[in-house]
Amino acid sequence: MASSFFSHLSKIYFITFIIFFILLAWFIQNSLFLNWDIAYILQATEKLLQGGTYLDDYFNPNPPMIMFFYLPSLMIHKFLHIHIAKAFFAYIFLISAFSFWLCISITRSMFSKDDSFLHYFFLIALAIVFLIFPLFQIGQRDQLLVVLSMPYLLSAAYQLQKDSKQSPHAVLIGLLAGVGFSLKPQFLFTPILIELFYIIYKKNWLSWLRTETLTILTVLCIYLGVLFIFYREFVFTIIPYLLNHYYESIGYPWRHLFLNSETLFCFLSFLFCGIAFIHSSYKTLLSILSITLISFLFSYFTQRSTFAYHIIPAYSIAILIFSLVFCEFITKSKIKNVDYLLLILPSIPLSIFLFHFMRGAWVTILFSPILFFSFFAILFFILLTANAVKKNFFITIFLVSCIILIAALFSHVTIKNGEPHAFLFTLLFLILLFTLFVAKNHKGLFNNLFCVLLGMMIFAFPVYNRYLIYLQGVSYKETILNKLITFKDSNAPQQSIYVFSRLGNIGSPLFYYTHSTLAQRFDCLWMVSGFVKQLKFDDNSLRNYIRSNKDSHFFLNMITDDLKNKKPELVFVDITKSNILIDGQFSHFDYLNHFLENAEFRKEWLRYRYKATLEVGRTKFEVFTRAEITNNYE
């Protein structure tokens, strides 16, 4: 294998890149916000510390493991007196750093010394997946699964590849994985598949009995004991209720789950993995990653929703597979014609995929030229250093800078002249310029061109996709969260709030940014969609259901109890025309009109008076305030 600048200039540059990505990740998090789901779970964790219980104080559809896991971030917040968002991000960064250190200790022996560039490239991809890729979903349960289980996955791959002894950190690896797999029941499918593969590969039924797996089993057994002894209300009340109503309420049609862009990208990674597997030096690593991808996709499909964080585990593994395949190809010392032909086959469906899902990518050169040219600068830098075209680090930087500056000048001229195809011309000019600059490379002009096109096709979608999601996060913060904060501080500073909406991003994380409390025990009213769906939108049937059905009384009585005992000062009622989601289609539900069919709720609602109408983003609310004097509701 060709050496890279890493082997010539030691590990300093690798550490520099890792520090850079950590700082970039911290900057990104500070420009965003504390995720609404996380904010709600953190509040439930605070109530847990105060002696609260699942039914009386919070109706969290998650098992308690996630609250146990979030506890240290609350301790950082309390003892260091820093904002909960910064305390939480710092905690997640520390956990990610610890997991990353374990991954380094495993991969150090997994990759050969001749593949130092491939090793560091994989680790950098892993660091990006841990800290940058999740954006405002960082710390979500599904994202934590990737962070906590990765050392276990790499350890399994290493032991199969080298037929070696267990890692000296096996207990720590098993402890992290045990916590990660305990976060959701669907996550347990991953270790089951991995250990089945391990048994088949080793041809030994007892090969699964390793320190890591025994530690995982110990964590699971202790956790189950804690669940049945201390959290019986979750096991015997909340789980049956969730099984009857949760997925019925939030479920999407299967076509939405299978045909969204992130899922299709994951499927495409299987094609590239299958092709690369033929000549790969790291077959066991690719096998473990592929099996993990299958299990993570299973977890995604069983959750029946297209929530952005549900696909993160599978999406992250797909990126690692693509990174490994791409880097192993570009670092080959001798590339045969058959290697090109094999990679062209999966590149055809990838090209079709990009054409369909990246039609709007041309706007990046107009509205975010920094992102566009940074993407190609990094890609060119990778290609140059992978094959030691320029062994001097600074010469490589200078060469890439020249290419980017010339292309940027060309782009500026074409856009200024009103050229309608400026994006396409700039793209072609960039690729041609790079190919000509490094034409003397021993691998030849065609190889340079092929590698640029391959890297561009593989990494363009995840970069563009994450960029759009980042913009969504910034838009939410500016147009929704900040507006809610202003309204809340102006009308009921540090007073409790309640939200009648299927949206979880209104009450949370508003209460943390306004030093108030969220009076409701539900994160959002997700169950309403299920009731409407069951009764096929029949208004009369729905009213009768609310008046008489025990399931409707179950949650309406809790809402009424919250209003009565916690006395929220402000109540936001979602009156948007499309305020519930049924089978992936928007519909309207009149919360107040239907909830007033419940006698207990009607009695308590007499205390509230209309205050204002508030529009945030695309959502419209009627805001009610609590009054001291009550009259009959008109």
XYZ file of C-alpha atoms in Angstrom:
634
model
C 0.000 0.000 0.000
C 1.090 3.547 -0.695
C 2.125 5.480 2.335
C 0.448 8.684 3.367
C 1.546 11.841 5.072
C 0.388 10.317 8.377
C 3.165 7.742 8.259
C 5.705 10.439 7.322
C 4.667 13.128 9.774
C 3.555 10.924 12.670
C 0.213 11.222 14.411
C 0.314 14.973 14.936
C -1.847 15.742 11.924
C -4.376 13.096 12.887
C -4.701 14.589 16.371
C -4.967 18.053 14.802
C -7.866 16.918 12.612
C -9.641 15.299 15.560
C -9.301 18.485 17.629
C -10.586 20.502 14.671
C -13.672 18.291 14.318
C -14.345 18.435 18.064
C -14.232 22.249 17.971
C -16.406 22.275 14.853
C -18.922 19.962 16.523
C -19.034 22.179 19.626
C -19.564 25.257 17.443
C -22.413 23.501 15.609
C -24.108 22.505 18.863
C -23.832 26.032 20.254
C -25.442 27.399 17.095
C -28.356 24.989 17.503
C -30.331 24.035 20.639
C -31.105 21.296 23.124
C -33.285 18.754 21.323
C -36.939 18.730 22.449
C -37.042 14.978 23.136
C -33.875 15.218 25.192
C -35.207 18.233 27.096
C -38.355 16.310 28.030
C -36.376 13.245 29.177
C -34.053 15.462 31.218
C -37.064 16.960 32.988
C -38.426 13.453 33.612
C -34.995 12.564 35.030
C -35.180 15.545 37.400
C -38.596 14.361 38.571
C -37.191 10.860 39.004
C -34.488 12.273 41.306
C -37.194 14.026 43.295
C -39.055 10.757 43.846
C -41.425 11.064 40.890
C -42.977 8.034 39.185
C -43.908 7.117 35.633
C -47.686 7.563 35.881
C -47.999 10.317 38.477
C -45.263 12.679 37.273
C -44.260 11.736 33.722
C -45.570 9.484 30.984
C -42.291 8.709 29.266
C -42.593 6.044 26.526
C -38.908 5.208 27.055
C -37.618 2.633 29.564
C -35.748 4.229 32.495
C -32.248 3.377 31.209
C -32.084 6.628 29.220
C -32.894 8.587 32.396
C -30.145 6.736 34.283
C -27.769 7.588 31.458
C -28.666 11.300 31.485
C -28.145 11.642 35.260
C -24.474 12.777 35.080
C -25.386 15.684 32.781
C -27.832 16.948 35.406
C -25.115 16.642 38.045
C -22.757 18.715 35.860
C -25.538 21.277 35.467
C -26.251 21.457 39.206
C -22.720 21.470 40.569
C -20.994 23.652 37.961
C -23.963 26.028 37.553
C -23.845 26.025 33.757
C -26.811 25.927 31.408
C -28.332 22.485 31.002
C -27.716 22.493 27.232
C -23.961 23.073 27.620
C -23.784 20.568 30.487
C -25.534 17.963 28.360
C -23.361 18.564 25.279
C -20.189 18.403 27.398
C -21.322 15.097 28.880
C -22.116 13.559 25.484
C -18.756 14.751 24.137
C -16.979 13.088 27.073
C -18.840 9.797 26.542
C -18.092 9.963 22.807
C -14.409 10.666 23.506
C -14.217 7.658 25.836
C -15.863 5.391 23.259
C -13.573 6.799 20.556
C -10.510 6.043 22.711
C -11.659 2.429 23.038
C -12.151 2.268 19.252
C -8.604 3.539 18.704
C -7.194 0.925 21.066
C -8.964 -1.814 19.062
C -8.276 -0.597 15.523
C -4.603 0.049 16.274
C -4.029 -3.693 15.956
C -6.761 -4.317 13.389
C -5.255 -2.277 10.544
C -1.827 -3.156 9.190
C 1.005 -0.622 9.344
C 0.946 -0.318 5.555
C -2.684 0.820 5.805
C -2.033 3.717 8.160
C -3.936 6.150 5.940
C -6.929 3.810 5.777
C -6.816 3.431 9.563
C -6.811 7.149 10.264
C -9.368 7.864 7.565
C -11.746 5.354 9.161
C -11.196 6.884 12.605
C -11.833 10.404 11.328
C -15.038 9.181 9.660
C -15.979 7.628 13.004
C -15.329 10.906 14.852
C -17.527 12.766 12.366
C -20.282 10.165 12.789
C -20.070 10.514 16.579
C -20.039 14.306 16.916
C -20.930 16.182 13.712
C -23.291 13.933 11.796
C -26.123 13.893 14.423
C -26.459 17.720 14.528
C -29.369 18.590 16.889
C -30.100 14.882 17.391
C -26.879 14.379 19.336
C -27.563 12.496 22.557
C -30.746 10.907 21.241
C -31.215 7.248 22.176
C -30.609 5.974 18.635
C -27.531 8.125 18.193
C -26.177 6.932 21.537
C -26.567 3.357 20.313
C -23.885 4.049 17.688
C -21.516 5.656 20.190
C -21.935 3.043 22.919
C -21.948 -0.081 20.742
C -19.116 0.800 18.347
C -16.245 -0.520 20.540
C -18.138 -3.824 20.903
C -18.658 -4.080 17.125
C -15.018 -3.321 16.351
C -13.856 -5.716 19.051
C -15.903 -8.533 17.498
C -14.484 -7.737 14.048
C -10.929 -7.640 15.395
C -11.192 -10.947 17.220
C -12.581 -12.648 14.115
C -10.049 -11.048 11.781
C -6.948 -11.719 13.851
C -8.277 -14.733 15.737
C -6.836 -12.963 18.748
C -7.474 -12.740 22.450
C -9.964 -10.375 23.976
C -9.241 -6.694 24.474
C -7.824 -5.702 27.885
C -10.742 -3.249 28.025
C -13.354 -5.976 27.453
C -15.339 -5.155 30.604
C -15.556 -1.457 29.680
C -16.545 -2.383 26.114
C -19.260 -4.705 27.402
C -20.485 -2.135 29.913
C -20.922 0.562 27.250
C -22.592 -1.866 24.846
C -24.877 -3.221 27.575
C -26.122 0.286 28.348
C -26.516 1.079 24.643
C -28.514 -2.063 23.844
C -30.727 -1.452 26.903
C -31.938 1.937 25.701
C -34.665 0.382 23.533
C -35.867 -3.227 23.160
C -35.340 -3.054 19.373
C -31.613 -2.533 19.898
C -31.165 -6.056 21.284
C -31.444 -7.465 17.774
C -27.910 -6.214 17.062
C -25.943 -8.310 19.606
C -28.090 -11.343 18.750
C -27.151 -11.108 15.063
C -23.495 -10.324 15.796
C -23.109 -13.281 18.147
C -24.871 -15.639 15.701
C -22.382 -14.586 13.037
C -19.547 -15.008 15.548
C -20.667 -18.590 16.341
C -21.007 -19.510 12.648
C -17.630 -17.984 11.784
C -15.853 -19.689 14.678
C -17.828 -22.931 14.257
C -18.032 -23.126 18.015
C -21.329 -22.862 19.929
C -19.547 -21.547 23.012
C -17.522 -18.868 21.228
C -20.060 -16.215 22.255
C -19.019 -16.639 25.884
C -16.567 -13.778 26.037
C -15.966 -11.060 28.618
C -17.805 -8.467 26.504
C -20.925 -10.575 26.044
C -21.008 -11.743 29.645
C -20.756 -8.110 30.766
C -23.601 -7.185 28.418
C -25.724 -10.016 29.842
C -24.922 -8.892 33.382
C -26.017 -5.323 32.602
C -29.236 -6.586 30.980
C -30.070 -8.901 33.888
C -29.488 -6.191 36.503
C -31.535 -3.756 34.435
C -34.448 -6.197 34.092
C -34.386 -6.768 37.842
C -34.506 -3.008 38.484
C -37.399 -2.671 36.023
C -39.579 -5.320 37.635
C -38.776 -4.304 41.219
C -38.799 -0.489 41.065
C -40.660 0.372 37.841
C -43.614 -1.978 37.804
C -45.914 0.819 36.589
C -43.839 1.070 33.415
C -43.861 -2.697 32.832
C -47.516 -3.387 33.634
C -49.275 -0.141 32.702
C -47.298 1.941 30.250
C -45.981 -0.891 28.051
C -49.494 -2.372 27.446
C -50.820 1.109 26.695
C -47.959 1.778 24.257
C -48.460 -1.572 22.516
C -52.135 -0.766 21.995
C -51.819 2.866 20.940
C -48.281 4.188 20.362
C -47.372 2.726 16.982
C -50.997 3.001 15.893
C -50.699 6.732 16.539
C -47.259 7.564 15.162
C -46.919 4.844 12.506
C -46.144 5.765 8.908
C -46.996 3.724 5.797
C -44.261 1.243 4.907
C -43.545 3.012 1.611
C -42.519 6.121 3.582
C -40.086 4.046 5.623
C -38.520 2.220 2.683
C -38.435 4.954 0.041
C -37.030 7.953 1.894
C -33.588 9.144 0.832
C -31.645 8.073 3.952
C -32.990 4.509 3.820
C -32.186 4.167 0.122
C -28.669 5.462 0.796
C -28.263 2.672 3.357
C -29.413 0.082 0.805
C -26.898 1.435 -1.722
C -24.082 0.877 0.773
C -24.893 -2.859 0.651
C -24.147 -2.849 -3.098
C -20.768 -1.184 -2.657
C -19.940 -3.411 0.305
C -20.749 -6.539 -1.718
C -18.522 -5.427 -4.601
C -15.634 -4.320 -2.371
C -15.835 -7.491 -0.288
C -14.340 -9.534 -3.165
C -10.869 -7.964 -2.954
C -10.995 -6.337 0.495
C -8.298 -6.957 3.087
C -10.849 -6.321 5.836
C -13.613 -8.776 5.078
C -14.545 -9.409 8.708
C -14.886 -5.679 9.422
C -17.120 -5.254 6.364
C -19.125 -8.302 7.443
C -19.666 -6.964 10.967
C -20.633 -3.530 9.633
C -23.061 -5.087 7.137
C -24.716 -7.240 9.803
C -24.921 -4.205 12.081
C -26.546 -2.234 9.270
C -29.164 -4.971 8.863
C -29.934 -4.923 12.578
C -30.095 -1.115 12.714
C -32.453 -1.061 9.735
C -34.588 -3.638 11.542
C -34.710 -1.317 14.560
C -35.701 1.577 12.303
C -38.517 -0.320 10.584
C -39.954 -1.740 13.813
C -40.312 1.796 15.205
C -42.651 2.553 12.305
C -41.835 6.265 11.972
C -39.583 8.485 9.894
C -38.380 10.527 12.860
C -34.945 11.784 11.840
C -33.066 10.204 14.739
C -34.478 6.701 14.143
C -32.476 6.271 10.927
C -29.239 7.699 12.401
C -27.747 4.314 13.469
C -28.200 2.697 10.037
C -27.205 5.910 8.251
C -24.016 6.160 10.352
C -22.971 2.582 9.582
C -23.661 3.153 5.868
C -21.268 6.121 5.936
C -18.576 4.010 7.632
C -19.030 1.285 4.990
C -18.759 3.816 2.170
C -15.685 5.386 3.802
C -13.939 2.033 4.145
C -14.760 0.989 0.575
C -13.698 4.319 -0.914
C -10.451 4.644 1.028
C -9.401 1.047 0.414
C -9.889 1.603 -3.310
C -7.949 4.880 -3.601
C -5.001 3.516 -1.585
C -4.517 0.439 -3.760
C -1.041 0.349 -5.285
C -2.258 -1.452 -8.399
C -5.789 -1.020 -9.697
C -6.883 -3.414 -12.427
C -9.491 -2.729 -15.086
C -11.822 -5.208 -13.410
C -11.698 -3.100 -10.221
C -13.010 -0.111 -12.138
C -15.716 -2.185 -13.785
C -16.863 -3.652 -10.485
C -17.259 -0.212 -8.900
C -19.007 1.225 -11.956
C -21.881 -1.257 -11.470
C -23.125 0.093 -8.095
C -22.236 3.635 -9.196
C -25.045 3.544 -11.774
C -27.903 3.248 -9.220
C -26.021 5.719 -6.988
C -25.989 8.245 -9.857
C -29.734 7.792 -10.377
C -30.263 8.226 -6.637
C -28.236 11.473 -6.607
C -30.052 12.836 -9.649
C -33.406 12.250 -7.950
C -32.603 13.472 -4.422
C -30.053 16.214 -5.124
C -31.778 18.226 -7.824
C -31.566 21.324 -5.656
C -27.862 20.936 -4.888
C -26.995 23.712 -7.345
C -28.271 26.304 -4.837
C -25.312 25.575 -2.551
C -22.961 27.359 -4.908
C -25.193 30.444 -4.715
C -26.175 30.457 -1.049
C -23.400 28.411 0.546
C -20.270 28.534 -1.630
C -18.133 27.880 1.474
C -19.772 24.459 1.899
C -19.438 23.649 -1.813
C -15.757 24.496 -2.125
C -14.869 23.103 1.321
C -16.317 19.755 0.257
C -14.084 19.594 -2.802
C -11.058 20.953 -0.931
C -11.318 18.095 1.586
C -11.929 15.538 -1.179
C -8.896 16.720 -3.162
C -6.764 16.755 -0.028
C -7.760 13.160 0.749
C -6.921 11.983 -2.771
C -3.560 13.730 -2.827
C -2.422 12.496 0.578
C -3.746 8.954 0.103
C -1.287 8.323 -2.688
C 1.483 10.607 -1.461
C 1.324 12.719 -4.624
C 2.886 15.461 -2.542
C 4.573 14.160 0.578
C 4.952 17.617 2.030
C 1.832 18.568 3.959
C 2.116 22.299 3.236
C 2.716 21.786 -0.468
C -0.427 19.661 -0.566
C -2.397 22.421 1.157
C -0.989 24.983 -1.267
C -1.873 22.875 -4.298
C -5.449 22.293 -3.113
C -5.816 26.004 -2.279
C -4.728 26.988 -5.785
C -7.269 24.629 -7.369
C -10.091 25.915 -5.171
C -9.235 29.587 -5.632
C -9.073 29.296 -9.432
C -12.365 27.384 -9.489
C -13.994 29.919 -7.134
C -12.912 32.767 -9.425
C -14.323 30.871 -12.418
C -17.591 30.314 -10.553
C -17.854 33.992 -9.601
C -17.411 35.070 -13.221
C -19.985 32.595 -14.583
C -22.579 33.542 -11.947
C -21.959 37.268 -12.457
C -22.483 36.845 -16.193
C -25.846 35.169 -15.533
C -24.815 31.777 -16.861
C -27.807 29.438 -16.180
C -25.567 26.368 -15.874
C -22.966 27.930 -13.568
C -23.155 25.041 -11.088
C -22.544 22.378 -13.740
C -19.745 24.350 -15.392
C -18.037 24.988 -12.041
C -18.319 21.303 -11.136
C -16.763 20.175 -14.413
C -14.075 22.852 -14.196
C -13.121 21.779 -10.657
C -12.803 18.117 -11.625
C -10.860 18.912 -14.804
C -8.554 21.287 -12.954
C -7.710 18.711 -10.283
C -7.152 15.984 -12.882
C -4.748 18.177 -14.843
C -2.878 19.388 -11.749
C -2.057 15.831 -10.677
C -1.791 14.296 -14.153
C 1.802 13.248 -13.449
C 0.628 10.977 -10.646
C 1.880 7.450 -11.338
C -1.665 6.066 -11.402
C -2.584 8.190 -14.381
C -5.187 10.697 -15.470
C -8.077 8.221 -15.695
C -7.545 7.034 -12.131
C -7.549 10.600 -10.822
C -10.767 11.350 -12.679
C -12.442 8.135 -11.529
C -11.483 8.656 -7.867
C -12.771 12.238 -7.860
C -16.090 11.181 -9.366
C -16.386 8.220 -6.991
C -15.666 10.333 -3.898
C -18.025 13.043 -5.067
C -20.891 10.590 -5.614
C -20.357 8.744 -2.331
C -20.043 11.723 0.004
C -22.103 14.408 -1.754
C -25.443 13.164 -0.466
C -24.620 12.841 3.275
C -22.913 16.264 3.248
C -25.800 17.917 1.386
C -28.380 16.085 3.499
C -26.753 17.131 6.777
C -26.455 20.711 5.479
C -30.215 20.856 4.830
C -30.985 19.395 8.264
C -28.643 21.930 9.867
C -30.556 24.716 8.106
C -33.806 23.210 9.427
C -32.357 23.330 12.934
C -31.281 26.952 12.552
C -34.699 27.830 11.115
C -36.473 26.145 14.051
C -34.332 28.070 16.516
C -34.881 31.428 14.824
C -38.525 31.194 13.737
C -40.052 28.955 16.413
C -37.978 28.612 19.579
C -36.834 32.247 19.846
C -40.356 33.491 19.129
C -41.780 31.202 21.809
C -39.121 32.364 24.279
C -39.971 36.022 23.609
C -43.706 35.403 24.007
C -43.252 33.341 27.147
C -40.916 35.839 28.842
C -43.269 38.703 28.004
C -46.457 37.065 29.258
C -45.607 34.543 31.971
C -41.915 34.663 32.930
C -40.768 31.577 34.859
C -44.342 30.241 34.971
C -45.353 26.704 33.983
C -46.760 25.882 30.550
C -48.894 23.192 28.926
C -49.218 22.338 25.224
C -52.115 20.639 23.399
C -50.335 19.461 20.257
C -48.882 16.391 18.618
C -45.645 18.392 18.243
C -43.003 17.725 20.865
C -40.887 20.725 19.839
C -43.109 23.414 21.398
C -43.133 22.860 25.174
C -39.696 21.276 24.988
C -37.088 22.734 25.128
C -38.914 26.047 25.760
C -39.124 25.518 29.529
C -35.339 25.104 29.860
C -34.632 28.304 27.944
C -37.180 30.323 29.972
C -36.370 28.870 33.428
C -39.926 27.568 33.746
C -41.509 24.127 34.042
C -43.483 21.900 31.716
C -46.655 21.018 33.622
C -47.701 18.140 31.396
C -46.602 14.579 32.040
C -46.775 13.740 28.298
C -44.047 14.964 25.954
C -46.819 15.635 23.406
C -50.336 14.372 22.693
C -49.255 11.661 20.255
C -52.172 9.362 21.202
C -54.804 11.605 19.589
C -53.872 10.471 16.072
C -54.500 6.852 17.081
C -57.974 7.607 18.431
C -58.968 9.524 15.311
C -57.526 6.802 13.087
C -59.407 4.021 14.894
C -62.736 5.825 14.436
C -62.063 6.619 10.752
C -62.460 10.397 11.189
C -66.119 10.065 12.252
C -66.738 13.117 14.441
C -69.796 11.748 16.286
C -68.058 8.453 17.037
C -65.018 10.350 18.275
C -67.132 12.437 20.655
C -68.815 9.309 22.036
C -65.401 7.675 22.351
C -64.058 10.583 24.384
C -67.143 10.593 26.642
C -67.200 6.876 27.388
C -64.024 5.014 26.392
C -61.650 4.043 29.194
C -58.545 4.695 27.046
C -59.611 8.255 26.311
C -60.421 8.784 29.999
C -57.007 7.366 30.871
C -55.088 10.176 29.214
C -57.736 12.939 29.526
C -57.959 12.377 33.270
C -54.166 12.783 33.491
C -54.370 16.014 31.478
C -57.172 17.258 33.748
C -55.172 16.262 36.826
C -52.164 18.204 35.515
C -54.280 21.310 34.962
C -55.806 21.003 38.431
C -52.710 20.235 40.489
C -49.849 21.872 38.565
C -51.901 24.909 37.479
C -49.993 25.859 34.302
C -50.092 29.617 33.734
C -50.116 29.337 29.935
C -51.775 26.681 27.792
C -50.953 26.510 24.064
C -53.659 24.888 21.928
C -52.667 23.881 18.396
C -55.366 25.127 15.981
C -53.386 24.568 12.767
C -55.461 23.090 9.946
C -52.995 20.207 9.641
C -52.277 19.509 13.296
C -52.340 15.688 13.462
C -50.675 13.048 11.319
C -52.484 9.860 10.314
C -50.712 7.258 8.160
C -48.325 9.914 6.901
C -51.147 12.300 5.915
C -52.016 15.533 7.726
C -55.487 16.114 9.119
C -57.219 18.474 11.571
C -58.296 17.820 15.143
C -60.101 20.385 17.296
C -58.479 19.691 20.659
C -60.676 21.879 22.846
C -63.951 21.097 21.121
C -63.415 17.366 21.576
C -61.714 17.398 24.989
C -64.684 19.332 26.409
C -66.800 16.219 25.854
C -65.061 14.888 28.966
C -66.932 16.167 32.030
C -63.876 16.408 34.327
C -61.846 18.278 31.745
C -64.767 20.642 31.030
C -65.007 21.496 34.703
C -61.292 22.276 35.048
C -61.126 24.240 31.788
C -63.513 26.837 33.253
C -60.431 28.339 34.936
C -58.809 29.304 31.633
C -59.367 32.388 29.472
C -58.294 33.158 25.920
C -55.263 35.466 25.800
C -53.806 35.590 22.296
C -53.247 33.856 18.987
C -49.634 33.022 18.236
C -48.086 31.865 14.966
C -44.666 30.201 15.076
C -43.360 28.808 11.826
C -46.236 26.964 10.175
C -48.018 26.274 13.454
C -50.814 28.413 14.888
C -51.792 28.426 18.566
C -54.512 29.856 20.687
C -52.950 30.738 24.029
C -54.976 30.592 27.235
C -54.050 31.920 30.648
C -55.211 30.707 34.041
C -57.760 32.956 35.771
C -58.570 33.271 39.458
C -62.336 33.697 39.046
C -64.313 31.029 37.180
C -67.565 31.300 35.305
C -69.467 28.908 33.132
C -67.690 28.115 29.933
C -69.370 29.761 26.970
